[in-house]
Structure formats: structure tokens, C-alpha cells
CSV table of N, CA and C in Angstrom, one decimal:
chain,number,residue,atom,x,y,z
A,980,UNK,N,-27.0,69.0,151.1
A,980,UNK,CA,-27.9,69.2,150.0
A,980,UNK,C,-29.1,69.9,150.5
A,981,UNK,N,-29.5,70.9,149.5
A,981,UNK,CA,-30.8,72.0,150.2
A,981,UNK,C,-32.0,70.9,149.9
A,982,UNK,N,-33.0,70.9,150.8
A,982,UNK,CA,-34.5,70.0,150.3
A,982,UNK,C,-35.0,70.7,149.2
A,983,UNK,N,-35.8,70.6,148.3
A,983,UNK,CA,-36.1,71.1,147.1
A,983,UNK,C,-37.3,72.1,147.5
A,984,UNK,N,-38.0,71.9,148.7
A,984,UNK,CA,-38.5,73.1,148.8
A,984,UNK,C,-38.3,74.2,149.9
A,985,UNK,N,-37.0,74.2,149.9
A,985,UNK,CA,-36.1,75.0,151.2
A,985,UNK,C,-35.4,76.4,149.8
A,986,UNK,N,-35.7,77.1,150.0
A,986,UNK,CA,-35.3,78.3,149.3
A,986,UNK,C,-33.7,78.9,149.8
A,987,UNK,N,-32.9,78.7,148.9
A,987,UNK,CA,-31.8,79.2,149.7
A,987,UNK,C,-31.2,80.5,148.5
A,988,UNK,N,-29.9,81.2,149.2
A,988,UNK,CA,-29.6,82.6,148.7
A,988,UNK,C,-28.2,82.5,148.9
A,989,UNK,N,-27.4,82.8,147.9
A,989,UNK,CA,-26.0,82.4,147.6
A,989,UNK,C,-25.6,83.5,146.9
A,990,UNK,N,-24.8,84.2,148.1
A,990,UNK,CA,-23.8,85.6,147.1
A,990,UNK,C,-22.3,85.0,146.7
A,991,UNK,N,-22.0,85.8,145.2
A,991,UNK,CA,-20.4,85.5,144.7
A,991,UNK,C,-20.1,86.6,144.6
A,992,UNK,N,-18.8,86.7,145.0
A,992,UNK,CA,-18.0,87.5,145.0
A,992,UNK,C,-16.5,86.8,144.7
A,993,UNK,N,-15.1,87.8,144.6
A,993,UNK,CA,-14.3,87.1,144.4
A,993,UNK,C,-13.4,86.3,145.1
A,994,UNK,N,-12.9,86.9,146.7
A,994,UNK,CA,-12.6,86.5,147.5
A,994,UNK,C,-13.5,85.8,148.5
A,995,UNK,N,-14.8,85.7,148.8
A,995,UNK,CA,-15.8,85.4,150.2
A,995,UNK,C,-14.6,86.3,151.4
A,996,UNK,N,-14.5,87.4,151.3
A,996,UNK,CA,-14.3,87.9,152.4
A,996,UNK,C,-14.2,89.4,153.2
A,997,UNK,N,-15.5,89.6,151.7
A,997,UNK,CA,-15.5,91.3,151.8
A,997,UNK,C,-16.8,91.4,151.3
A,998,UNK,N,-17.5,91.4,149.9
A,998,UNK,CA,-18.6,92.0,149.5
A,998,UNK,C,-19.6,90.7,149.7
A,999,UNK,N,-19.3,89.8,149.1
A,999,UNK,CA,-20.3,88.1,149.5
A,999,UNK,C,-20.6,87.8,151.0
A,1000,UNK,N,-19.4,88.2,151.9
A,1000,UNK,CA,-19.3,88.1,153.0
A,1000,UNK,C,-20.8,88.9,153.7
A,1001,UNK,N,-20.5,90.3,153.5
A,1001,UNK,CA,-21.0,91.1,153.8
A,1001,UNK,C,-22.5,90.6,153.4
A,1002,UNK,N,-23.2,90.7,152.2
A,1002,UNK,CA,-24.1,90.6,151.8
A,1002,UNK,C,-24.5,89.3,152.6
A,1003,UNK,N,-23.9,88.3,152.8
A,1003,UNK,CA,-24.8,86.8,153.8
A,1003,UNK,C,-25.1,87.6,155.2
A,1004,UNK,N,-24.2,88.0,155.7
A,1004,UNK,CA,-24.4,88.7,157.1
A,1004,UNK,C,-25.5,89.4,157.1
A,1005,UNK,N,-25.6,90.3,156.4
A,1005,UNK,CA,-26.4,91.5,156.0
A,1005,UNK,C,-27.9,90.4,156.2
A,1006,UNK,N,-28.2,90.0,154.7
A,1006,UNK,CA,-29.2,89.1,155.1
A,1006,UNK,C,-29.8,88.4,156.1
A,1007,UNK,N,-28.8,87.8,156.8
A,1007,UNK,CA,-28.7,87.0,158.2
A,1007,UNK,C,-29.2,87.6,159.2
A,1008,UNK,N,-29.0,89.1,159.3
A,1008,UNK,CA,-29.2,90.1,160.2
A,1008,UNK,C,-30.7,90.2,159.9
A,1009,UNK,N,-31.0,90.9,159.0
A,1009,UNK,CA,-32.2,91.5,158.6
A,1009,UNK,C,-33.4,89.8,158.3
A,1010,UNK,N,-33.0,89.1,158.1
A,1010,UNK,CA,-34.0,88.3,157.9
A,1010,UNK,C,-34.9,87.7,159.0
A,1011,UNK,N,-36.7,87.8,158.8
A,1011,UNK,CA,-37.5,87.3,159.5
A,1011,UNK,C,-37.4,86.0,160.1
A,1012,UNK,N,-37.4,85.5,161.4
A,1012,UNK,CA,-37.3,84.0,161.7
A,1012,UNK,C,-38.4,83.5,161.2
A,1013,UNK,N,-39.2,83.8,160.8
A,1013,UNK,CA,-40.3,82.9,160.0
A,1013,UNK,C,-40.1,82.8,158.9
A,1014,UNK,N,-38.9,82.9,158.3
A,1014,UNK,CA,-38.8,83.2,156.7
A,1014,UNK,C,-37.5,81.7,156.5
A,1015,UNK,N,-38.0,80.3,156.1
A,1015,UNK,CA,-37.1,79.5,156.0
A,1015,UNK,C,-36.2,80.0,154.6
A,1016,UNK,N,-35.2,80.3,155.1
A,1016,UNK,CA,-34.1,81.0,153.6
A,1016,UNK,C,-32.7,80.6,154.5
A,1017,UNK,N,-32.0,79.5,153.5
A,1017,UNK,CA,-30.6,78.9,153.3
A,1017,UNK,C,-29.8,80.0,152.9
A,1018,UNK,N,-28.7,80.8,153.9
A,1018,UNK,CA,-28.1,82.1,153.5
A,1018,UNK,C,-26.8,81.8,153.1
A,1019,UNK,N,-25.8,82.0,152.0
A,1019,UNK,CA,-24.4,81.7,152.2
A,1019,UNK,C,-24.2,82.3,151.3
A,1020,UNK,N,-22.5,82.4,151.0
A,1020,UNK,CA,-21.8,83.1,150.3
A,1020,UNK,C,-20.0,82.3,149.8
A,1021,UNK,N,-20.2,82.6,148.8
A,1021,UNK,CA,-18.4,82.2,148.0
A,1021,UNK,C,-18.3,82.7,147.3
A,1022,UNK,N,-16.7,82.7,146.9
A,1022,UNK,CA,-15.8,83.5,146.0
A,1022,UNK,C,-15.3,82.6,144.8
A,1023,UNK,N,-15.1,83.0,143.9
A,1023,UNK,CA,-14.9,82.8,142.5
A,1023,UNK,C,-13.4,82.3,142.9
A,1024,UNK,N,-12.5,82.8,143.4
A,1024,UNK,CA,-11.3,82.4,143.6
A,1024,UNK,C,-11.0,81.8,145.1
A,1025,UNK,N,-11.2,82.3,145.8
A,1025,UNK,CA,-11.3,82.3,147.4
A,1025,UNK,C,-9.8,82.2,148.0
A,1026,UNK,N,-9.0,82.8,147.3
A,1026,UNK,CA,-7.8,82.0,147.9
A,1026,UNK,C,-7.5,82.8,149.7
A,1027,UNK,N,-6.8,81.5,150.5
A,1027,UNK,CA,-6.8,81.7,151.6
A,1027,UNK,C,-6.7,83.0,152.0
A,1028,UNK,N,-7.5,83.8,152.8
A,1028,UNK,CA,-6.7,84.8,153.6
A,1028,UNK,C,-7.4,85.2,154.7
A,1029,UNK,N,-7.5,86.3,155.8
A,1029,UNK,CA,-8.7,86.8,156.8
A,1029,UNK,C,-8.9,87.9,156.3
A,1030,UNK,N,-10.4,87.6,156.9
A,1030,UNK,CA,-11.2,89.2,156.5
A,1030,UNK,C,-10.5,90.3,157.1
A,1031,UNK,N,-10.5,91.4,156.8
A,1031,UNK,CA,-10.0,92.6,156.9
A,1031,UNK,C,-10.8,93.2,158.6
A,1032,UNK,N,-10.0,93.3,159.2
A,1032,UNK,CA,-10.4,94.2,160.4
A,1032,UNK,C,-11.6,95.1,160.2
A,1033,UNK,N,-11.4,96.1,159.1
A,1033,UNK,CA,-11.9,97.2,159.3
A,1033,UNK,C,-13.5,96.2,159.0
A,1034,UNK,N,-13.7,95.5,158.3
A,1034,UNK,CA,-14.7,94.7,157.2
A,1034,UNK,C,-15.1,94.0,158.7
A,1035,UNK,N,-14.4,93.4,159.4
A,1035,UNK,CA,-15.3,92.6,160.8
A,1035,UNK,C,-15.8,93.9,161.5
A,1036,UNK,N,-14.7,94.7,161.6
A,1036,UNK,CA,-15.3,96.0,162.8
A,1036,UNK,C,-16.5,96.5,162.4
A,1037,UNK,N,-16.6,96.6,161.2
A,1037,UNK,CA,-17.6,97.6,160.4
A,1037,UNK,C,-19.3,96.3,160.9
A,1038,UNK,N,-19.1,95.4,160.5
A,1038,UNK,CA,-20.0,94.7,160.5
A,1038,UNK,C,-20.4,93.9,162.4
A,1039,UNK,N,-19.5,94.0,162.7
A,1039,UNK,CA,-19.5,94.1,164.3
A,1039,UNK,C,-20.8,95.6,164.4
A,1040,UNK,N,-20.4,96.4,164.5
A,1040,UNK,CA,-20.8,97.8,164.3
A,1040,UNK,C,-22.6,97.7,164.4
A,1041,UNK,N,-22.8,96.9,163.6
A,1041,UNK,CA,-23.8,96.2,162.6
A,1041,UNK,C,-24.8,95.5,163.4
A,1042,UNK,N,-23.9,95.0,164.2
A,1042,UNK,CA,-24.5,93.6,164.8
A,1042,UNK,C,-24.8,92.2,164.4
A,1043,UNK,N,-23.4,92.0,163.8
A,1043,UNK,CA,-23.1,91.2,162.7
A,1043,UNK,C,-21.4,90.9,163.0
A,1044,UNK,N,-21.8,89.5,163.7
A,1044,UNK,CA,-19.9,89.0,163.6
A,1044,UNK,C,-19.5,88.3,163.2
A,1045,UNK,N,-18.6,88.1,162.2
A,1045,UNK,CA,-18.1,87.3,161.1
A,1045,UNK,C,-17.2,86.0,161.4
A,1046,UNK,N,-17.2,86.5,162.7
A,1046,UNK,CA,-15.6,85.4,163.4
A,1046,UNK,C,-15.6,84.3,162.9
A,1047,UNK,N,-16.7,83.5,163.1
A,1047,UNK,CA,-17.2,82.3,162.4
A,1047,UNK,C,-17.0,81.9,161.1
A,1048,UNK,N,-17.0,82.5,160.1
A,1048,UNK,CA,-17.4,83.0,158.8
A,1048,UNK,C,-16.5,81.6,158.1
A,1049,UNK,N,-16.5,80.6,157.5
A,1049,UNK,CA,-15.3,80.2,156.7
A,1049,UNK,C,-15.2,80.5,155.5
A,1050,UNK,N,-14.3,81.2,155.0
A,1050,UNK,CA,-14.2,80.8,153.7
A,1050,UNK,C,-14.5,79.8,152.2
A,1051,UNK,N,-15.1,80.4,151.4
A,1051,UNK,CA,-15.7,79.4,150.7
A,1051,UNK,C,-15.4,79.4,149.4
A,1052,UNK,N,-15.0,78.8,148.5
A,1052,UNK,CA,-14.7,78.5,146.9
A,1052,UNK,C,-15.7,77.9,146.2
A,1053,UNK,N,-16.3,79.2,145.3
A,1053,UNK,CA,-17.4,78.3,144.4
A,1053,UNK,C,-17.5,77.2,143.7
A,1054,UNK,N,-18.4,76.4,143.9
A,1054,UNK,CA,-17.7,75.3,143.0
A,1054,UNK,C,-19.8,74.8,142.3
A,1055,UNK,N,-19.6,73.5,141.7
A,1055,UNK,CA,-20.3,73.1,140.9
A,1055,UNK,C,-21.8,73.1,142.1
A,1056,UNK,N,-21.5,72.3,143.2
A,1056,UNK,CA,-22.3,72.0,144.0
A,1056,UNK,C,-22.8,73.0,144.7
A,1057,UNK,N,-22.2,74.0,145.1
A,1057,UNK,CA,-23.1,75.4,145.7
A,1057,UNK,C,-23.4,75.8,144.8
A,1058,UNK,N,-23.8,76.3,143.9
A,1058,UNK,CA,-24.2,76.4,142.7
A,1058,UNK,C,-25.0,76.1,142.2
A,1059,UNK,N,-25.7,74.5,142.3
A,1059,UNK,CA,-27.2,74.1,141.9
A,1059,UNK,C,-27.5,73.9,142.8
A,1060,UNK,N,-26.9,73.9,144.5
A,1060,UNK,CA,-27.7,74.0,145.5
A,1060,UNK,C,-28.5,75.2,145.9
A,1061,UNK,N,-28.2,76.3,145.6
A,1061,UNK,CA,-28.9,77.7,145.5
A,1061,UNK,C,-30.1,77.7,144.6
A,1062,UNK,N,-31.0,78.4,144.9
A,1062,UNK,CA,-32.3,79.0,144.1
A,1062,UNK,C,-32.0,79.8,143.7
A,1063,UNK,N,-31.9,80.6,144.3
A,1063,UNK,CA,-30.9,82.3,144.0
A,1063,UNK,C,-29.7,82.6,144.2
A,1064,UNK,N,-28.9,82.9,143.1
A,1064,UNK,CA,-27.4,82.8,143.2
A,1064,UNK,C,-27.7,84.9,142.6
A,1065,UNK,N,-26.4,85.5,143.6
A,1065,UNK,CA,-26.5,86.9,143.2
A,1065,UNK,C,-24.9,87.4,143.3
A,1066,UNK,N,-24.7,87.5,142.2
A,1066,UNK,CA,-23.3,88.1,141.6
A,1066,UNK,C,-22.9,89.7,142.6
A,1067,UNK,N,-21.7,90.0,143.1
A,1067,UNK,CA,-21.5,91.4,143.3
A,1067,UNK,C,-21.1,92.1,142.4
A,1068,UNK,N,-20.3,91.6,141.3
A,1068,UNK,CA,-19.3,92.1,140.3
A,1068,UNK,C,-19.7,91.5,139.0
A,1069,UNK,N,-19.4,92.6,137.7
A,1069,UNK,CA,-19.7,91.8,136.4
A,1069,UNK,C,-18.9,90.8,136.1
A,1070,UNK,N,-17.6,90.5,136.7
A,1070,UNK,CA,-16.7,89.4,136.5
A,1070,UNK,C,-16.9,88.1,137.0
A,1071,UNK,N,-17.9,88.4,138.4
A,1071,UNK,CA,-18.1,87.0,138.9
A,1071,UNK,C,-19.5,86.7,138.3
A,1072,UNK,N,-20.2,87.5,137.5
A,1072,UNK,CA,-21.6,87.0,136.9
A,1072,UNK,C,-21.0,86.2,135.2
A,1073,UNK,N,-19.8,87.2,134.5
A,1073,UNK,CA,-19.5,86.4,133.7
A,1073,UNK,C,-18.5,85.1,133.5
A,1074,UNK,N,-18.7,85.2,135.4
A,1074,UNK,CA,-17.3,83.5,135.1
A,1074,UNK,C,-18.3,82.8,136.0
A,1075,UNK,N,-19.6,82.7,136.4
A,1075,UNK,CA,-20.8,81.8,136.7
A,1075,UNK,C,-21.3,81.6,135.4
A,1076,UNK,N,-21.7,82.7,134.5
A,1076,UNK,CA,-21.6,82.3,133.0
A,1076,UNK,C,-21.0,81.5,132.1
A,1077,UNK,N,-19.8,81.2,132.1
A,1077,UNK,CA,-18.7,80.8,131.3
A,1077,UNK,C,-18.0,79.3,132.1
A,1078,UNK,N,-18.4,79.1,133.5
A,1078,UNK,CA,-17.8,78.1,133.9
A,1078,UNK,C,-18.9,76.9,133.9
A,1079,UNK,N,-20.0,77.3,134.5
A,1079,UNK,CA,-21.9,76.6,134.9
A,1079,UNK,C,-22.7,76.7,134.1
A,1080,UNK,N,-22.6,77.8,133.0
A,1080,UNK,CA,-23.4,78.3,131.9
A,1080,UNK,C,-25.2,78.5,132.9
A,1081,UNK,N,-24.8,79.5,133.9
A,1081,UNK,CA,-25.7,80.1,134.4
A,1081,UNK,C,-25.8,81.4,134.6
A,1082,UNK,N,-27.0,82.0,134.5
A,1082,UNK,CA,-27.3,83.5,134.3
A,1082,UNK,C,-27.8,83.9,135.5
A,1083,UNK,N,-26.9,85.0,136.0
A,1083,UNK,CA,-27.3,85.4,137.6
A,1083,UNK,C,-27.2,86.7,137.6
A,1084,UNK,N,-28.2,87.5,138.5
A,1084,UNK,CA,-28.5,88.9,138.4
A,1084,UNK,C,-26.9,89.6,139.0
A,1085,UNK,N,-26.6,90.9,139.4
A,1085,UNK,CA,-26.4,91.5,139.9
A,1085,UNK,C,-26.9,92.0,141.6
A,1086,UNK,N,-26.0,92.5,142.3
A,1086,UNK,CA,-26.7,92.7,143.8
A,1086,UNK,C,-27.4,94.2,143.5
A,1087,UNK,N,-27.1,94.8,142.7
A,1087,UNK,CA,-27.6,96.3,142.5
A,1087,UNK,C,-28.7,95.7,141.6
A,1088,UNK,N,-28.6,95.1,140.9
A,1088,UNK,CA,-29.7,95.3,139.9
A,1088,UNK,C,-31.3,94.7,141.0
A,1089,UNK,N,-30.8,93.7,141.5
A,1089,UNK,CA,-31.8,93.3,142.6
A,1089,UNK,C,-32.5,94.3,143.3
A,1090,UNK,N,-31.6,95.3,143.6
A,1090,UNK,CA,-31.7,96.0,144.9
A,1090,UNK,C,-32.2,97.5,144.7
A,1091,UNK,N,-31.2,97.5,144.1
A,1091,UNK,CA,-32.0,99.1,143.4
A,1091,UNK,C,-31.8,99.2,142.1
A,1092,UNK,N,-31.8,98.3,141.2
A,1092,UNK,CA,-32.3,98.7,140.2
A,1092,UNK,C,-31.3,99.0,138.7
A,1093,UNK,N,-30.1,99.1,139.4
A,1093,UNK,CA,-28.9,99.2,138.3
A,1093,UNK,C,-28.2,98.2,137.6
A,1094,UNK,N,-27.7,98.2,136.7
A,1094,UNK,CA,-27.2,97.4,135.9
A,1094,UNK,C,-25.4,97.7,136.3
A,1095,UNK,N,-24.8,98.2,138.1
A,1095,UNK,CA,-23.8,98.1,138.0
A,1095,UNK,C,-23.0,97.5,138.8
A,1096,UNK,N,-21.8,97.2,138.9
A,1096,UNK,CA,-21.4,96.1,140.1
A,1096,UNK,C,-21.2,96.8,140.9
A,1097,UNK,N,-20.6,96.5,142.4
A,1097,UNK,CA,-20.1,96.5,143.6
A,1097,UNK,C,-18.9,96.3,143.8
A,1098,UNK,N,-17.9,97.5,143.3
A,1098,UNK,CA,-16.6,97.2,143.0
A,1098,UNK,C,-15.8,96.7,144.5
A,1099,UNK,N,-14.8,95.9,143.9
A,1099,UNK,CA,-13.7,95.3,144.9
A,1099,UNK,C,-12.9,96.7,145.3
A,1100,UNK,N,-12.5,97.0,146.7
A,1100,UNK,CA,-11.6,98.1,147.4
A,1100,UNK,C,-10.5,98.2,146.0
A,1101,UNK,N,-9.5,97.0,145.9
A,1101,UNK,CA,-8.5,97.5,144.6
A,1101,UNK,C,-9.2,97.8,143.4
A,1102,UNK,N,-10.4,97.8,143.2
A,1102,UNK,CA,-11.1,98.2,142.0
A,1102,UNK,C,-10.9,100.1,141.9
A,1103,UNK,N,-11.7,100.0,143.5
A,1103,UNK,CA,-12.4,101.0,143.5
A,1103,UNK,C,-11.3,101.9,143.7
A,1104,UNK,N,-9.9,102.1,144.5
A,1104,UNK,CA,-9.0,102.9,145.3
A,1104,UNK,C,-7.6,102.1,145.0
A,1105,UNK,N,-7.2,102.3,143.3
A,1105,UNK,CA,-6.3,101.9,142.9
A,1105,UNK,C,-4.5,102.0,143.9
A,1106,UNK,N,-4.7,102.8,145.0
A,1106,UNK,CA,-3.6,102.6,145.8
A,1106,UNK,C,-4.3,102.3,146.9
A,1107,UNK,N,-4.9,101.7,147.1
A,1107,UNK,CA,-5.8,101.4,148.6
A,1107,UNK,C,-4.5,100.7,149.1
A,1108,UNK,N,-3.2,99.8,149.5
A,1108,UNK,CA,-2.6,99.5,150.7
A,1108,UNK,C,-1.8,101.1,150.8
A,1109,UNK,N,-2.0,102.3,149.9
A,1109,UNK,CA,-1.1,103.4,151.2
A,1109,UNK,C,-2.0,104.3,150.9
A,1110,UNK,N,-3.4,104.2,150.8
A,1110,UNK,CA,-4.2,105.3,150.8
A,1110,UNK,C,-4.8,104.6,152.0
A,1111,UNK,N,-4.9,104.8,153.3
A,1111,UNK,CA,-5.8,103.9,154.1
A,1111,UNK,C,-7.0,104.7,154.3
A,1112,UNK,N,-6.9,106.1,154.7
A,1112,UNK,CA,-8.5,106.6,155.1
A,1112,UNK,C,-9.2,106.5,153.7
A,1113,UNK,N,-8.7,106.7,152.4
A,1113,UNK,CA,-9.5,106.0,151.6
A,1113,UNK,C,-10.2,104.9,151.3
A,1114,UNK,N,-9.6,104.0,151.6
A,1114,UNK,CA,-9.6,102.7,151.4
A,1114,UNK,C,-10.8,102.2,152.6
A,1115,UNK,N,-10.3,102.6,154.0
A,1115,UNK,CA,-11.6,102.3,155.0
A,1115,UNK,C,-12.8,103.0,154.5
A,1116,UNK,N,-13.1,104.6,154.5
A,1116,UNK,CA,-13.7,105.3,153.9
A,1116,UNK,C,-15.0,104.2,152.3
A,1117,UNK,N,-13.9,103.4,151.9
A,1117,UNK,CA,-14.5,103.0,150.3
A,1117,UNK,C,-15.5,101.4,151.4
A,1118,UNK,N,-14.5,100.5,151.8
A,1118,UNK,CA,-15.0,99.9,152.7
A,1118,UNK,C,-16.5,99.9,153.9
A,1119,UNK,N,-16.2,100.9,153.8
A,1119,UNK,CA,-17.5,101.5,154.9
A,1119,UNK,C,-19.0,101.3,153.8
A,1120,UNK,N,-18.1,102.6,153.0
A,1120,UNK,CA,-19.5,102.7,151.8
A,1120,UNK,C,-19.9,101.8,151.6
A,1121,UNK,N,-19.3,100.7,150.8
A,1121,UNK,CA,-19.5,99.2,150.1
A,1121,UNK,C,-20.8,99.0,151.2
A,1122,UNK,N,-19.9,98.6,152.8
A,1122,UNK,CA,-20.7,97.6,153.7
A,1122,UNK,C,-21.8,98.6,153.8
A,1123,UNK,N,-22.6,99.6,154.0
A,1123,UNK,CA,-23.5,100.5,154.1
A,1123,UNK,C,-24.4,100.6,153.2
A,1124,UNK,N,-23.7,100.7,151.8
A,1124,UNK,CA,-24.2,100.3,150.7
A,1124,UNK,C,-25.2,98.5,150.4
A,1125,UNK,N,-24.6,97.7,151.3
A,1125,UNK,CA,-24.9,96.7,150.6
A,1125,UNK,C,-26.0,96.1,152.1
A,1126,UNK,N,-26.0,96.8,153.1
A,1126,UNK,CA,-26.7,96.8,154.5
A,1126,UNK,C,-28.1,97.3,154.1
A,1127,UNK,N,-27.8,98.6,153.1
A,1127,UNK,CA,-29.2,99.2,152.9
A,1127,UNK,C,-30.0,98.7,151.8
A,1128,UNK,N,-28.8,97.7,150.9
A,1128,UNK,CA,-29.8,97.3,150.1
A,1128,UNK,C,-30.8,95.8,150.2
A,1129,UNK,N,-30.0,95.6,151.6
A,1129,UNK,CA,-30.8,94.0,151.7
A,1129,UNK,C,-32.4,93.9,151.7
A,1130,UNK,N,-32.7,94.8,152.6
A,1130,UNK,CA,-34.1,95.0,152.9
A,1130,UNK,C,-35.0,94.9,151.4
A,1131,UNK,N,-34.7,95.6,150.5
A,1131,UNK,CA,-35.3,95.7,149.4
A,1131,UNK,C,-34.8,94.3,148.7
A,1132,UNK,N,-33.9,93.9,148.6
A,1132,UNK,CA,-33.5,92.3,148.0
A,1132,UNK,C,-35.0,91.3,148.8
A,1133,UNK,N,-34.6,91.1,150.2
A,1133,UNK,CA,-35.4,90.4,150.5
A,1133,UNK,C,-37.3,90.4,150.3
A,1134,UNK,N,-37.7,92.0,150.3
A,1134,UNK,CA,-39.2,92.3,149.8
A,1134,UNK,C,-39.2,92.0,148.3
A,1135,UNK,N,-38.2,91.5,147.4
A,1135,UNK,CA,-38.6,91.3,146.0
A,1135,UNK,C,-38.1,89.8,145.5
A,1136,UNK,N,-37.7,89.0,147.1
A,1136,UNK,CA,-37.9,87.3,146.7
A,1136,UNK,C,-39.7,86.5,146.6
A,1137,UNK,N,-39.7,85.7,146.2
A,1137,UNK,CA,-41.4,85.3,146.5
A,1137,UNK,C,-41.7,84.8,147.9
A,1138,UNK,N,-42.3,85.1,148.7
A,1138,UNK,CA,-42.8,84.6,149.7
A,1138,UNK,C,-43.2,82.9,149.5
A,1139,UNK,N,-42.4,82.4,150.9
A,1139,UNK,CA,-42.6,81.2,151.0
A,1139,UNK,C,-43.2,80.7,152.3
């Protein structure tokens, strides 16, 4: 259980093991040690599997390694243990809507400003298992994408 005045930051995504992933690392990396902030991340579904090589290498890369990382399934309890809960996708903002009846931003909208999601690789690269330089290529972006937007996430929480 978070202390009530411990600020914590909770990304959903739908697996925890690609864009939520990424985004707690991300944070993790970039965050001030004087800044008490509870960082984690889960998936709407989570069903078992390992993160994607290219997704550890990439974040390895980073200075960021996942090895650790467990998998997580959202549930009621992370959920009102979070302060800030931040959707990557419109599907995981409308099934934190429809399951918790809670209203949670977007990572773009936070970040820079858009009203759009952070599509899943099979979203984005409808043959992504035999397109592979696409599919790493889409991968990369995501994590680069979501690396450059932490900085700006973090300057628009309230200081604690």
C-alpha cells in the first residue's frame, strides 16, 4: 500500500511488456533521486509471456534493463494505489473507464500534447511476425518516442 502522501505513477498498457514497460523504465532512468515518486507499470490483460529481445536490447541501449521487470495484471488495487495512472492506448483508457469507472489521460496527451495513443507493434505493422526490419524499425520508434517524452511528463507533475 502507497502512504497517502508518497506520489506514485502507474503506466497501462496491454501486455506490461512493451509500451508500460518501457514508459516505468524510462521514468526510472530519468527521474531525480530527490523526487519520492512510486514508479510501475501493468497490462490490461497481461497474459504470460517475455519481453521481446529487440524491446530489452533497445532499452539496454538506454541504460535501462528490464531483466528484472515482472509482469503485472491490472487489477482493482494498483489502481487506487496510484495517484497518476497513464493510459498508452485508447483501449486501455476505455477499459480503466468501463472496468474502475476511472478517467485517465493518455501518454501523448501528457507529453506532448495529443489526443493520440501509442500503438501496439500488431497495431502499428499489421504483418509485424514476417515484416521484421519493420517491426524492430516500429519498436525502436515507440521506445524513442516514449524516452523523449518522459522528461516533459515528469516537468508537468506537481512538485513534491
Amino acid at each position: 500500500m502507497v502512504a497517502p502522501s508518497m506520489e506514485s505513477l502507474l503506466f497501462v498498457c496491454s501486455g506490461n511488456i512493451f509500451r508500460s514497460l518501457v514508459a516505468e523504465y524510462a521514468v526510472k532512468w530519468h527521474l531525480d533521486s530527490e523526487r519520492d515518486l512510486l514508479v510501475g507499470s501493468a497490462g490490461i490483460e497481461a497474459s504470460p509471456q517475455p519481453i521481446h529481445p529487440l524491446v530489452r536490447l533497445r532499452l539496454i541501449e538506454k541504460g535501462a534493463d528490464p531483466l528484472r521487470h515482472v509482469q503485472r495484471k491490472l487489477n482493482r488495487d494498483l489502481l487506487e494505489a496510484a495517484t497518476i495512472v497513464v493510459a498508452m492506448g485508447e483501449n486501455h483508457r476505455a477499459f480503466i473507464r468501463q472496468e474502475f469507472g476511472r478517467d485517465v489521460p493518455l501518454f501523448n496527451q501528457l507529453c506532448f500534447g495529443t489526443d493520440e495513443p501509442i500503438l501496439d507493434v500488431h497495431e502499428a505493422v499489421p504483418n509485424w511476425q514476417d515484416n521484421l526490419e519493420q517491426s524492430r524499425d516500429y519498436l525502436h520508434h515507440v521506445i524513442d518516442h516514449i524516452w523523449a517524452g518522459v522528461p516533459r511528463l515528469l516537468e508537468r507533475l506537481p512538485p513534491r
